[in-house]
PDB file of C-alpha atoms and ligand atoms in Angstrom:
ATOM      1  CA  ARG A1478      15.890  -1.704  -9.531  1.00 44.00           C
ATOM      2  CA  VAL A1479      14.801   0.850  -7.046  1.00 46.00           C
ATOM      3  CA  VAL A1480      15.192   1.107  -3.219  1.00 51.00           C
ATOM      4  CA  CYS A1481      12.769   3.985  -2.262  1.00 48.00           C
ATOM      5  CA  ASN A1482      14.678   5.687   0.356  1.00 51.00           C
ATOM      6  CA  ALA A1483      13.238   4.569   3.675  1.00 57.00           C
ATOM      7  CA  LYS A1484      14.892   5.015   6.938  1.00 84.00           C
ATOM      8  CA  VAL A1485      18.245   4.260   6.876  1.00 95.00           C
ATOM      9  CA  PRO A1486      19.183   3.800  10.648  1.00 96.00           C
ATOM     10  CA  ARG A1487      22.725   4.451  12.174  1.00 97.00           C
ATOM     11  CA  LEU A1488      24.542   1.032  13.394  1.00 97.00           C
ATOM     12  CA  SER A1489      22.859  -0.833  16.959  1.00 95.00           C
ATOM     13  CA  ASP A1490      22.604  -3.422  18.605  1.00 96.00           C
ATOM     14  CA  GLN A1491      26.519  -3.843  16.989  1.00 98.00           C
ATOM     15  CA  LYS A1492      26.769  -7.254  19.337  1.00 97.00           C
ATOM     16  CA  ALA A1493      24.163  -9.052  17.503  1.00 98.00           C
ATOM     17  CA  TRP A1494      25.570  -7.148  13.964  1.00 98.00           C
ATOM     18  CA  LEU A1495      29.314  -8.886  14.460  1.00 98.00           C
ATOM     19  CA  ASP A1496      27.933 -12.219  14.902  1.00 98.00           C
ATOM     20  CA  GLY A1497      25.451 -12.150  11.563  1.00 98.00           C
ATOM     21  CA  ILE A1498      28.577 -11.464   9.655  1.00 98.00           C
ATOM     22  CA  ASP A1499      31.091 -13.774   9.008  1.00 97.00           C
ATOM     23  CA  ILE A1500      32.799 -11.821   6.664  1.00 97.00           C
ATOM     24  CA  PHE A1501      33.715  -7.867   5.783  1.00 98.00           C
ATOM     25  CA  ILE A1502      34.466  -6.534   2.895  1.00 98.00           C
ATOM     26  CA  PHE A1503      36.244  -2.906   2.462  1.00 98.00           C
ATOM     27  CA  ASP A1504      35.966  -0.173   0.047  1.00 98.00           C
ATOM     28  CA  CYS A1505      39.902   1.555   0.510  1.00 97.00           C
ATOM     29  CA  ASP A1506      39.611   4.817  -0.015  1.00 95.00           C
ATOM     30  CA  GLY A1507      37.244   6.546   2.695  1.00 95.00           C
ATOM     31  CA  VAL A1508      37.094   3.779   4.671  1.00 98.00           C
ATOM     32  CA  ILE A1509      41.061   1.990   5.043  1.00 98.00           C
ATOM     33  CA  TRP A1510      42.661   5.425   4.954  1.00 96.00           C
ATOM     34  CA  ARG A1511      41.959   9.076   3.225  1.00 92.00           C
ATOM     35  CA  GLY A1512      44.302  10.101   0.376  1.00 87.00           C
ATOM     36  CA  ASP A1513      47.389   8.902   1.934  1.00 89.00           C
ATOM     37  CA  SER A1514      46.330   8.648   5.783  1.00 93.00           C
ATOM     38  CA  VAL A1515      45.240   5.775   7.727  1.00 96.00           C
ATOM     39  CA  ILE A1516      41.835   7.125   9.626  1.00 97.00           C
ATOM     40  CA  ASP A1517      41.229   6.824  12.825  1.00 96.00           C
ATOM     41  CA  GLY A1518      41.136   3.983  14.875  1.00 97.00           C
ATOM     42  CA  VAL A1519      41.190   1.760  11.977  1.00 97.00           C
ATOM     43  CA  PRO A1520      44.282  -1.113  12.442  1.00 97.00           C
ATOM     44  CA  ALA A1521      42.755  -1.075  15.866  1.00 97.00           C
ATOM     45  CA  VAL A1522      39.491  -1.722  14.357  1.00 98.00           C
ATOM     46  CA  LEU A1523      40.778  -4.282  11.726  1.00 98.00           C
ATOM     47  CA  ASP A1524      43.118  -6.094  14.307  1.00 97.00           C
ATOM     48  CA  LYS A1525      39.580  -6.256  17.253  1.00 98.00           C
ATOM     49  CA  LEU A1526      37.632  -8.158  14.238  1.00 98.00           C
ATOM     50  CA  ARG A1527      39.978 -10.623  13.185  1.00 97.00           C
ATOM     51  CA  ALA A1528      40.673 -11.047  16.396  1.00 97.00           C
ATOM     52  CA  ALA A1529      36.378 -12.031  16.666  1.00 97.00           C
ATOM     53  CA  GLY A1530      37.450 -14.613  14.094  1.00 97.00           C
ATOM     54  CA  LYS A1531      35.950 -12.499  11.243  1.00 97.00           C
ATOM     55  CA  ARG A1532      37.591 -12.692   7.383  1.00 97.00           C
ATOM     56  CA  CYS A1533      38.337  -9.133   5.590  1.00 97.00           C
ATOM     57  CA  PHE A1534      38.958  -8.514   2.417  1.00 97.00           C
ATOM     58  CA  PHE A1535      39.498  -4.688   0.625  1.00 98.00           C
ATOM     59  CA  VAL A1536      38.253  -3.786  -2.707  1.00 98.00           C
ATOM     60  CA  THR A1537      38.913  -0.334  -4.605  1.00 97.00           C
ATOM     61  CA  ASN A1538      38.422   0.718  -7.318  1.00 97.00           C
ATOM     62  CA  ASN A1539      41.281   2.561  -7.334  1.00 97.00           C
ATOM     63  CA  SER A1540      43.400   0.290 -10.462  1.00 98.00           C
ATOM     64  CA  THR A1541      46.803   3.027 -10.483  1.00 97.00           C
ATOM     65  CA  LYS A1542      48.929   0.273  -8.448  1.00 98.00           C
ATOM     66  CA  SER A1543      49.223  -2.884  -8.393  1.00 98.00           C
ATOM     67  CA  ARG A1544      47.576  -5.971  -5.347  1.00 98.00           C
ATOM     68  CA  ALA A1545      51.660  -5.902  -4.655  1.00 97.00           C
ATOM     69  CA  GLY A1546      51.199  -1.953  -5.141  1.00 98.00           C
ATOM     70  CA  TYR A1547      48.558  -1.751  -3.007  1.00 98.00           C
ATOM     71  CA  LYS A1548      50.429  -4.181  -0.527  1.00 98.00           C
ATOM     72  CA  GLY A1549      52.785  -1.373  -0.493  1.00 98.00           C
ATOM     73  CA  LYS A1550      50.214   1.125   0.920  1.00 97.00           C
ATOM     74  CA  PHE A1551      49.347  -0.900   3.004  1.00 98.00           C
ATOM     75  CA  ASP A1552      52.428  -1.506   4.585  1.00 97.00           C
ATOM     76  CA  SER A1553      52.763   2.133   4.726  1.00 97.00           C
ATOM     77  CA  LEU A1554      50.484   3.229   5.970  1.00 96.00           C
ATOM     78  CA  GLY A1555      51.213   1.144   9.215  1.00 96.00           C
ATOM     79  CA  LEU A1556      48.277  -1.704   8.267  1.00 97.00           C
ATOM     80  CA  ASP A1557      49.781  -5.409   8.281  1.00 95.00           C
ATOM     81  CA  VAL A1558      47.461  -6.998   4.925  1.00 96.00           C
ATOM     82  CA  PRO A1559      48.616 -10.464   2.453  1.00 95.00           C
ATOM     83  CA  ALA A1560      47.832  -9.449  -0.357  1.00 95.00           C
ATOM     84  CA  GLU A1561      45.431 -12.583  -0.991  1.00 95.00           C
ATOM     85  CA  GLU A1562      42.839 -10.312   0.712  1.00 96.00           C
ATOM     86  CA  ILE A1563      43.496  -7.146  -1.906  1.00 97.00           C
ATOM     87  CA  PHE A1564      41.730  -6.610  -4.573  1.00 97.00           C
ATOM     88  CA  SER A1565      42.628  -3.563  -6.504  1.00 98.00           C
ATOM     89  CA  SER A1566      40.578  -3.446  -9.868  1.00 98.00           C
ATOM     90  CA  SER A1567      43.444  -3.383 -11.775  1.00 98.00           C
ATOM     91  CA  PHE A1568      43.325  -7.102 -10.075  1.00 98.00           C
ATOM     92  CA  SER A1569      39.629  -7.434 -11.369  1.00 98.00           C
ATOM     93  CA  ALA A1570      41.089  -6.742 -15.130  1.00 98.00           C
ATOM     94  CA  ALA A1571      43.799  -9.138 -15.351  1.00 98.00           C
ATOM     95  CA  ALA A1572      41.031 -11.654 -13.533  1.00 97.00           C
ATOM     96  CA  TYR A1573      38.617 -11.208 -16.295  1.00 98.00           C
ATOM     97  CA  LEU A1574      41.365 -11.872 -18.755  1.00 98.00           C
ATOM     98  CA  GLU A1575      42.652 -15.607 -16.843  1.00 97.00           C
ATOM     99  CA  GLN A1576      38.668 -15.988 -16.136  1.00 96.00           C
ATOM    100  CA  THR A1577      37.683 -15.460 -20.066  1.00 97.00           C
ATOM    101  CA  LYS A1578      41.251 -17.797 -21.163  1.00 98.00           C
ATOM    102  CA  PHE A1579      42.186 -14.297 -22.721  1.00 98.00           C
ATOM    103  CA  LYS A1580      46.075 -15.161 -23.519  1.00 98.00           C
ATOM    104  CA  GLU A1581      44.279 -18.666 -25.481  1.00 98.00           C
ATOM    105  CA  THR A1582      43.779 -16.071 -27.938  1.00 98.00           C
ATOM    106  CA  GLY A1583      47.365 -15.045 -28.395  1.00 98.00           C
ATOM    107  CA  LYS A1584      46.831 -11.516 -29.063  1.00 98.00           C
ATOM    108  CA  LYS A1585      47.395  -8.492 -26.471  1.00 98.00           C
ATOM    109  CA  VAL A1586      45.716  -5.761 -24.616  1.00 99.00           C
ATOM    110  CA  TYR A1587      45.902  -1.538 -25.673  1.00 98.00           C
ATOM    111  CA  ILE A1588      45.952  -0.169 -22.106  1.00 98.00           C
ATOM    112  CA  ILE A1589      44.659   2.933 -21.344  1.00 98.00           C
ATOM    113  CA  GLY A1590      46.046   3.968 -17.887  1.00 98.00           C
ATOM    114  CA  GLU A1591      49.063   3.626 -15.269  1.00 98.00           C
ATOM    115  CA  LYS A1592      50.669   0.840 -13.668  1.00 97.00           C
ATOM    116  CA  GLY A1593      49.247  -0.946 -11.700  1.00 98.00           C
ATOM    117  CA  ILE A1594      46.952  -2.853 -14.852  1.00 98.00           C
ATOM    118  CA  SER A1595      51.020  -3.642 -16.785  1.00 98.00           C
ATOM    119  CA  GLU A1596      51.594  -4.359 -13.768  1.00 98.00           C
ATOM    120  CA  GLU A1597      48.856  -6.976 -13.285  1.00 98.00           C
ATOM    121  CA  LEU A1598      49.312  -8.063 -17.041  1.00 98.00           C
ATOM    122  CA  ASP A1599      52.491  -8.793 -16.439  1.00 98.00           C
ATOM    123  CA  LEU A1600      51.938 -11.091 -13.316  1.00 98.00           C
ATOM    124  CA  ILE A1601      49.426 -13.343 -15.343  1.00 98.00           C
ATOM    125  CA  GLY A1602      51.827 -13.107 -18.630  1.00 98.00           C
ATOM    126  CA  VAL A1603      49.567 -10.823 -21.702  1.00 98.00           C
ATOM    127  CA  PRO A1604      51.641  -8.808 -23.487  1.00 98.00           C
ATOM    128  CA  TRP A1605      50.206  -4.947 -23.489  1.00 98.00           C
ATOM    129  CA  PHE A1606      51.210  -2.466 -24.742  1.00 98.00           C
ATOM    130  CA  GLY A1607      49.890   1.704 -24.260  1.00 98.00           C
ATOM    131  CA  ALA A1608      49.225   2.716 -20.643  1.00 98.00           C
ATOM    132  CA  GLU A1609      52.601   5.075 -20.156  1.00 97.00           C
ATOM    133  CA  GLN A1610      54.888   4.620 -23.642  1.00 98.00           C
ATOM    134  CA  ASP A1611      51.954   6.340 -25.277  1.00 97.00           C
ATOM    135  CA  LYS A1612      52.148   9.306 -22.635  1.00 97.00           C
ATOM    136  CA  ASP A1613      53.908  11.950 -25.358  1.00 97.00           C
ATOM    137  CA  LYS A1614      52.622  10.875 -28.591  1.00 95.00           C
ATOM    138  CA  VAL A1615      50.041  13.486 -31.030  1.00 92.00           C
ATOM    139  CA  VAL A1616      48.211  12.224 -33.342  1.00 89.00           C
ATOM    140  CA  ASN A1617      49.731  14.172 -36.902  1.00 83.00           C
ATOM    141  CA  LEU A1618      46.391  15.508 -37.718  1.00 80.00           C
ATOM    142  CA  GLY A1619      47.713  16.806 -41.264  1.00 76.00           C
ATOM    143  CA  SER A1620      46.777  15.898 -44.834  1.00 76.00           C
ATOM    144  CA  GLY A1621      47.044  11.572 -44.832  1.00 80.00           C
ATOM    145  CA  GLY A1622      47.746  11.923 -40.809  1.00 84.00           C
ATOM    146  CA  LYS A1623      47.558   8.734 -39.457  1.00 89.00           C
ATOM    147  CA  VAL A1624      48.025   6.105 -37.051  1.00 92.00           C
ATOM    148  CA  GLU A1625      48.311   2.779 -37.363  1.00 93.00           C
ATOM    149  CA  HIS A1626      47.205   0.539 -35.306  1.00 96.00           C
ATOM    150  CA  ASP A1627      47.636  -2.958 -34.475  1.00 98.00           C
ATOM    151  CA  PRO A1628      44.773  -5.737 -35.527  1.00 98.00           C
ATOM    152  CA  ASP A1629      46.377  -9.097 -32.894  1.00 98.00           C
ATOM    153  CA  VAL A1630      44.750  -6.534 -29.810  1.00 98.00           C
ATOM    154  CA  GLY A1631      42.010  -8.822 -28.510  1.00 98.00           C
ATOM    155  CA  ALA A1632      41.162  -6.110 -25.823  1.00 99.00           C
ATOM    156  CA  VAL A1633      41.453  -2.226 -24.650  1.00 99.00           C
ATOM    157  CA  VAL A1634      41.716  -2.367 -21.332  1.00 99.00           C
ATOM    158  CA  VAL A1635      41.112   1.272 -19.737  1.00 99.00           C
ATOM    159  CA  GLY A1636      41.755   2.591 -16.031  1.00 98.00           C
ATOM    160  CA  PHE A1637      42.679   5.897 -14.564  1.00 98.00           C
ATOM    161  CA  ASP A1638      45.605   7.319 -16.471  1.00 98.00           C
ATOM    162  CA  ARG A1639      46.126  11.424 -16.020  1.00 97.00           C
ATOM    163  CA  ASN A1640      48.715  11.229 -19.662  1.00 97.00           C
ATOM    164  CA  VAL A1641      45.076  10.099 -20.769  1.00 98.00           C
ATOM    165  CA  ASN A1642      45.855  12.493 -25.122  1.00 97.00           C
ATOM    166  CA  TYR A1643      43.839  12.062 -27.748  1.00 96.00           C
ATOM    167  CA  TYR A1644      46.404   9.664 -29.757  1.00 96.00           C
ATOM    168  CA  LYS A1645      44.968   6.916 -26.237  1.00 98.00           C
ATOM    169  CA  ILE A1646      42.023   7.553 -27.585  1.00 98.00           C
ATOM    170  CA  GLN A1647      42.127   7.208 -31.047  1.00 97.00           C
ATOM    171  CA  TYR A1648      44.504   4.222 -30.356  1.00 98.00           C
ATOM    172  CA  ALA A1649      41.624   2.442 -28.391  1.00 98.00           C
ATOM    173  CA  GLN A1650      39.312   3.499 -30.740  1.00 98.00           C
ATOM    174  CA  LEU A1651      40.471   1.417 -33.705  1.00 98.00           C
ATOM    175  CA  CYS A1652      41.170  -1.112 -32.232  1.00 98.00           C
ATOM    176  CA  ILE A1653      37.697  -2.009 -29.867  1.00 98.00           C
ATOM    177  CA  ASN A1654      35.843  -0.753 -33.676  1.00 98.00           C
ATOM    178  CA  GLU A1655      37.691  -2.817 -35.878  1.00 98.00           C
ATOM    179  CA  ASN A1656      39.222  -5.529 -34.537  1.00 98.00           C
ATOM    180  CA  PRO A1657      36.450  -8.177 -34.827  1.00 98.00           C
ATOM    181  CA  GLY A1658      35.470  -9.388 -30.739  1.00 98.00           C
ATOM    182  CA  CYS A1659      37.969  -7.158 -29.359  1.00 98.00           C
ATOM    183  CA  LYS A1660      36.895  -5.844 -25.797  1.00 98.00           C
ATOM    184  CA  PHE A1661      36.402  -3.231 -23.740  1.00 98.00           C
ATOM    185  CA  ILE A1662      37.266  -3.123 -20.182  1.00 98.00           C
ATOM    186  CA  ALA A1663      36.822  -0.352 -17.979  1.00 98.00           C
ATOM    187  CA  THR A1664      37.835  -0.543 -14.980  1.00 98.00           C
ATOM    188  CA  ASN A1665      35.706   1.142 -12.569  1.00 98.00           C
ATOM    189  CA  LEU A1666      33.299   3.889 -13.599  1.00 97.00           C
ATOM    190  CA  ASP A1667      33.678   6.115 -10.519  1.00 95.00           C
ATOM    191  CA  LYS A1668      32.776   9.949 -12.031  1.00 94.00           C
ATOM    192  CA  VAL A1669      34.968  12.133  -9.497  1.00 91.00           C
ATOM    193  CA  THR A1670      37.902  10.231  -7.951  1.00 87.00           C
ATOM    194  CA  HIS A1671      39.856  10.982  -4.762  1.00 78.00           C
ATOM    195  CA  LEU A1672      43.432  12.320  -4.857  1.00 78.00           C
ATOM    196  CA  THR A1673      43.771  14.911  -3.277  1.00 77.00           C
ATOM    197  CA  ASP A1674      41.079  16.683  -0.056  1.00 74.00           C
ATOM    198  CA  ALA A1675      41.526  20.155  -1.758  1.00 82.00           C
ATOM    199  CA  GLN A1676      38.729  18.700  -4.218  1.00 84.00           C
ATOM    200  CA  GLU A1677      37.138  16.048  -6.723  1.00 85.00           C
ATOM    201  CA  TRP A1678      39.368  14.882  -9.224  1.00 92.00           C
ATOM    202  CA  ALA A1679      37.394  14.026 -12.438  1.00 96.00           C
ATOM    203  CA  GLY A1680      37.003   9.891 -12.616  1.00 96.00           C
ATOM    204  CA  ASN A1681      37.374   6.927 -15.155  1.00 98.00           C
ATOM    205  CA  GLY A1682      34.399   7.462 -15.595  1.00 98.00           C
ATOM    206  CA  SER A1683      36.136  10.253 -17.816  1.00 98.00           C
ATOM    207  CA  MET A1684      37.868   8.129 -19.827  1.00 98.00           C
ATOM    208  CA  VAL A1685      35.832   4.694 -19.636  1.00 98.00           C
ATOM    209  CA  GLY A1686      33.879   7.924 -21.318  1.00 98.00           C
ATOM    210  CA  ALA A1687      36.053   9.567 -23.753  1.00 98.00           C
ATOM    211  CA  ILE A1688      36.475   5.970 -25.409  1.00 98.00           C
ATOM    212  CA  LYS A1689      31.557   4.421 -24.993  1.00 98.00           C
ATOM    213  CA  GLY A1690      31.472   8.354 -26.836  1.00 98.00           C
ATOM    214  CA  CYS A1691      33.096   8.201 -29.896  1.00 98.00           C
ATOM    215  CA  THR A1692      33.108   3.816 -30.282  1.00 98.00           C
ATOM    216  CA  GLY A1693      29.419   3.772 -29.301  1.00 98.00           C
ATOM    217  CA  GLN A1694      29.853   0.981 -27.066  1.00 98.00           C
ATOM    218  CA  GLU A1695      29.872  -0.359 -23.123  1.00 98.00           C
ATOM    219  CA  PRO A1696      32.419  -1.570 -21.874  1.00 98.00           C
ATOM    220  CA  ILE A1697      32.665  -4.255 -19.719  1.00 98.00           C
ATOM    221  CA  VAL A1698      32.827  -3.033 -16.395  1.00 97.00           C
ATOM    222  CA  VAL A1699      35.511  -5.094 -13.244  1.00 98.00           C
ATOM    223  CA  GLY A1700      36.169  -2.770 -10.512  1.00 97.00           C
ATOM    224  CA  LYS A1701      32.713  -2.116  -7.725  1.00 96.00           C
ATOM    225  CA  PRO A1702      29.649  -2.355  -8.889  1.00 95.00           C
ATOM    226  CA  SER A1703      29.748  -5.457 -10.704  1.00 95.00           C
ATOM    227  CA  PRO A1704      29.649  -8.703  -9.894  1.00 95.00           C
ATOM    228  CA  LEU A1705      33.035 -10.078 -10.582  1.00 94.00           C
ATOM    229  CA  MET A1706      35.485  -9.827  -8.074  1.00 91.00           C
ATOM    230  CA  ILE A1707      32.123 -11.618  -5.463  1.00 94.00           C
ATOM    231  CA  GLU A1708      32.029 -14.464  -8.175  1.00 95.00           C
ATOM    232  CA  TYR A1709      35.420 -14.569  -7.615  1.00 93.00           C
ATOM    233  CA  LEU A1710      36.034 -14.477  -4.032  1.00 93.00           C
ATOM    234  CA  GLU A1711      32.943 -16.622  -3.878  1.00 94.00           C
ATOM    235  CA  GLU A1712      34.585 -18.974  -6.211  1.00 93.00           C
ATOM    236  CA  LYS A1713      38.271 -19.150  -4.265  1.00 92.00           C
ATOM    237  CA  TYR A1714      36.815 -18.633  -1.308  1.00 92.00           C
ATOM    238  CA  LYS A1715      34.311 -21.618  -1.452  1.00 93.00           C
ATOM    239  CA  ILE A1716      31.660 -18.699   0.730  1.00 92.00           C
ATOM    240  CA  PRO A1717      28.714 -20.826   0.606  1.00 89.00           C
ATOM    241  CA  ASP A1718      26.494 -17.766   2.082  1.00 94.00           C
ATOM    242  CA  ARG A1719      26.287 -14.009   0.533  1.00 96.00           C
ATOM    243  CA  LYS A1720      23.897 -13.490   3.887  1.00 97.00           C
ATOM    244  CA  ARG A1721      26.692 -13.248   5.771  1.00 97.00           C
ATOM    245  CA  ILE A1722      29.453 -11.055   3.698  1.00 98.00           C
ATOM    246  CA  CYS A1723      29.372  -7.269   4.820  1.00 98.00           C
ATOM    247  CA  MET A1724      30.208  -4.553   2.174  1.00 98.00           C
ATOM    248  CA  VAL A1725      31.766  -1.639   3.815  1.00 98.00           C
ATOM    249  CA  GLY A1726      32.061   1.945   2.202  1.00 98.00           C
ATOM    250  CA  ASP A1727      32.352   5.036   1.513  1.00 96.00           C
ATOM    251  CA  ARG A1728      30.035   5.474  -1.807  1.00 95.00           C
ATOM    252  CA  LEU A1729      26.664   4.893  -2.979  1.00 96.00           C
ATOM    253  CA  ASP A1730      26.994   4.398  -6.686  1.00 94.00           C
ATOM    254  CA  THR A1731      29.685   1.600  -6.204  1.00 94.00           C
ATOM    255  CA  ASP A1732      29.965   0.129  -3.038  1.00 97.00           C
ATOM    256  CA  ILE A1733      26.761   0.119  -1.443  1.00 98.00           C
ATOM    257  CA  LEU A1734      25.505  -0.853  -5.201  1.00 97.00           C
ATOM    258  CA  PHE A1735      28.064  -3.412  -5.351  1.00 97.00           C
ATOM    259  CA  GLY A1736      27.012  -4.955  -1.850  1.00 98.00           C
ATOM    260  CA  ARG A1737      23.283  -4.155  -2.736  1.00 97.00           C
ATOM    261  CA  ASP A1738      22.351  -6.133  -6.235  1.00 96.00           C
ATOM    262  CA  ASN A1739      24.968  -9.150  -5.126  1.00 96.00           C
ATOM    263  CA  GLY A1740      22.891 -10.304  -1.979  1.00 97.00           C
ATOM    264  CA  LEU A1741      25.525  -8.525   0.678  1.00 98.00           C
ATOM    265  CA  GLN A1742      24.540  -7.195   4.204  1.00 98.00           C
ATOM    266  CA  THR A1743      25.981  -3.462   3.392  1.00 98.00           C
ATOM    267  CA  CYS A1744      26.995  -0.701   5.935  1.00 98.00           C
ATOM    268  CA  LEU A1745      28.359   3.516   4.518  1.00 98.00           C
ATOM    269  CA  THR A1746      30.722   4.901   6.470  1.00 98.00           C
ATOM    270  CA  LEU A1747      30.989   8.034   6.294  1.00 97.00           C
ATOM    271  CA  SER A1748      34.411   9.488   6.855  1.00 96.00           C
ATOM    272  CA  GLY A1749      34.737   8.788   2.730  1.00 93.00           C
ATOM    273  CA  VAL A1750      32.529  10.895  -0.123  1.00 91.00           C
ATOM    274  CA  THR A1751      28.834  10.418   0.746  1.00 93.00           C
ATOM    275  CA  LYS A1752      27.648  13.045   3.372  1.00 93.00           C
ATOM    276  CA  GLU A1753      24.777  12.601   6.475  1.00 96.00           C
ATOM    277  CA  ASP A1754      22.664  14.760   4.548  1.00 95.00           C
ATOM    278  CA  LYS A1755      23.017  12.651   1.121  1.00 94.00           C
ATOM    279  CA  LEU A1756      22.187   9.626   2.346  1.00 96.00           C
ATOM    280  CA  LEU A1757      18.965  10.260   4.074  1.00 96.00           C
ATOM    281  CA  SER A1758      17.676  12.892   1.230  1.00 95.00           C
ATOM    282  CA  ASP A1759      14.727  12.182  -0.893  1.00 92.00           C
ATOM    283  CA  ASP A1760      16.842  11.902  -3.766  1.00 93.00           C
ATOM    284  CA  ASN A1761      19.194   8.957  -2.390  1.00 95.00           C
ATOM    285  CA  LYS A1762      17.670   6.155  -3.713  1.00 94.00           C
ATOM    286  CA  ILE A1763      20.259   3.335  -2.488  1.00 96.00           C
ATOM    287  CA  ALA A1764      19.603   2.334   0.684  1.00 96.00           C
ATOM    288  CA  PRO A1765      22.068   0.856   2.206  1.00 98.00           C
ATOM    289  CA  ASP A1766      21.516  -1.266   5.389  1.00 98.00           C
ATOM    290  CA  SER A1767      23.131   0.945   7.992  1.00 98.00           C
ATOM    291  CA  TYR A1768      25.383   4.086   9.013  1.00 98.00           C
ATOM    292  CA  VAL A1769      28.234   5.113   9.974  1.00 98.00           C
ATOM    293  CA  SER A1770      30.267   8.119  11.384  1.00 98.00           C
ATOM    294  CA  SER A1771      33.194   5.424  10.558  1.00 98.00           C
ATOM    295  CA  ILE A1772      34.231   1.752  11.205  1.00 98.00           C
ATOM    296  CA  VAL A1773      35.359   3.030  14.288  1.00 98.00           C
ATOM    297  CA  ASP A1774      31.772   3.128  15.676  1.00 98.00           C
ATOM    298  CA  PHE A1775      32.175  -0.885  15.102  1.00 98.00           C
ATOM    299  CA  PHE A1776      33.291  -1.145  18.645  1.00 98.00           C
ATOM    300  CA  PRO A1777      31.427   1.453  20.915  1.00 93.00           C
TER     301      PRO A1777
HETATM  302  N1  LIG B2988      40.123   5.889  -8.877  1.00 84.14           N
HETATM  303  C1  LIG B2988      40.908   6.561  -8.424  1.00 84.14           C
HETATM  304  C2  LIG B2988      41.938   7.508  -9.507  1.00 84.14           C
HETATM  305  C3  LIG B2988      40.882   7.073  -6.927  1.00 84.14           C
HETATM  306  O1  LIG B2988      41.799   7.874  -6.932  1.00 84.14           O
HETATM  307  C4  LIG B2988      40.435   6.929  -6.220  1.00 84.14           C
HETATM  308  C5  LIG B2988      40.585   6.649  -4.913  1.00 84.14           C
HETATM  309  O2  LIG B2988      40.929   7.425  -4.201  1.00 84.14           O
HETATM  310  C6  LIG B2988      38.760   6.416  -6.489  1.00 84.14           C
HETATM  311  C7  LIG B2988      38.351   5.482  -7.391  1.00 84.14           C
HETATM  312  C8  LIG B2988      38.183   4.708  -5.526  1.00 84.14           C
HETATM  313  O3  LIG B2988      38.485   3.871  -4.668  1.00 84.14           O
HETATM  314  P1  LIG B2988      37.900   3.674  -4.071  1.00 84.14           P
HETATM  315  O4  LIG B2988      37.360   1.879  -4.548  1.00 84.14           O
HETATM  316  O5  LIG B2988      39.456   2.602  -2.094  1.00 84.14           O
HETATM  317  O6  LIG B2988      37.032   3.915  -2.666  1.00 84.14           O
HETATM  318 CA1  LIG B2989      35.597   4.559  -1.219  1.00 84.14          CA
END
């Protein structure tokens, strides 16, 4: 669905706007923190929203930490957020496997990714291998060289992996192509990622792209903009009305698309990757309902 970029307004009449929202879904990097620093004024905004009776959830496409890992990050930034309000794409991958009753198949998961994914799979009792275990493996490309793969792998989960290598790609390719019914699950498709302030780094789109390229398969995406997380929240918390939820994010093609395509209100914040001129340019086809400099503007 393409929406032409009507002029996106800056958020105004905050009181009326807040009255129309019961639940906020916050993206994390670029909204709550930038790298390892909390964004100025954010703790007070979260306190005020809670004091006004608003429910807050936190959704990140970064799969490198588990929900428990993010709880530690929130704590270290002085933000008191219960683990159940945090939804990382690593958690979403596990939630998807649970929803589809993967455990009952008795199969295993091969992971390209970091410990966020393996920790979440441990919590739901799904056997896995790969990930950091395969970081130093190399493919023997000499004559007769062959990678033997496990026919009991029923899903490959691909998340951001700073130790991705040719062995892992070959292993994933064999599982997906040769094990009947093997699922190809991507935590997220972010093209670039905000590892440091110095530059944009190749995101999980690069790892997923490698596996798409060698299998010809499209992944099941569990992170934003996939509807999985909103469906999960809706079901778990019996949320009656999506129109009273606002998705707040800094990225158009994940956060705002997620909100827009799932019938939520949307607000873009300029405190992360999207600059005002890009948001307002005629080339932008993903328009939020409104935008702010940072979420501090919720309470002018
Ligand atoms: N993936 C990785 C590896 C990241 O480092 C980041 C941001 O730091 C993201 C994804 C995007 O995270 P978010 O959805 O919180 O903006
Ligand atoms: Ca973000």
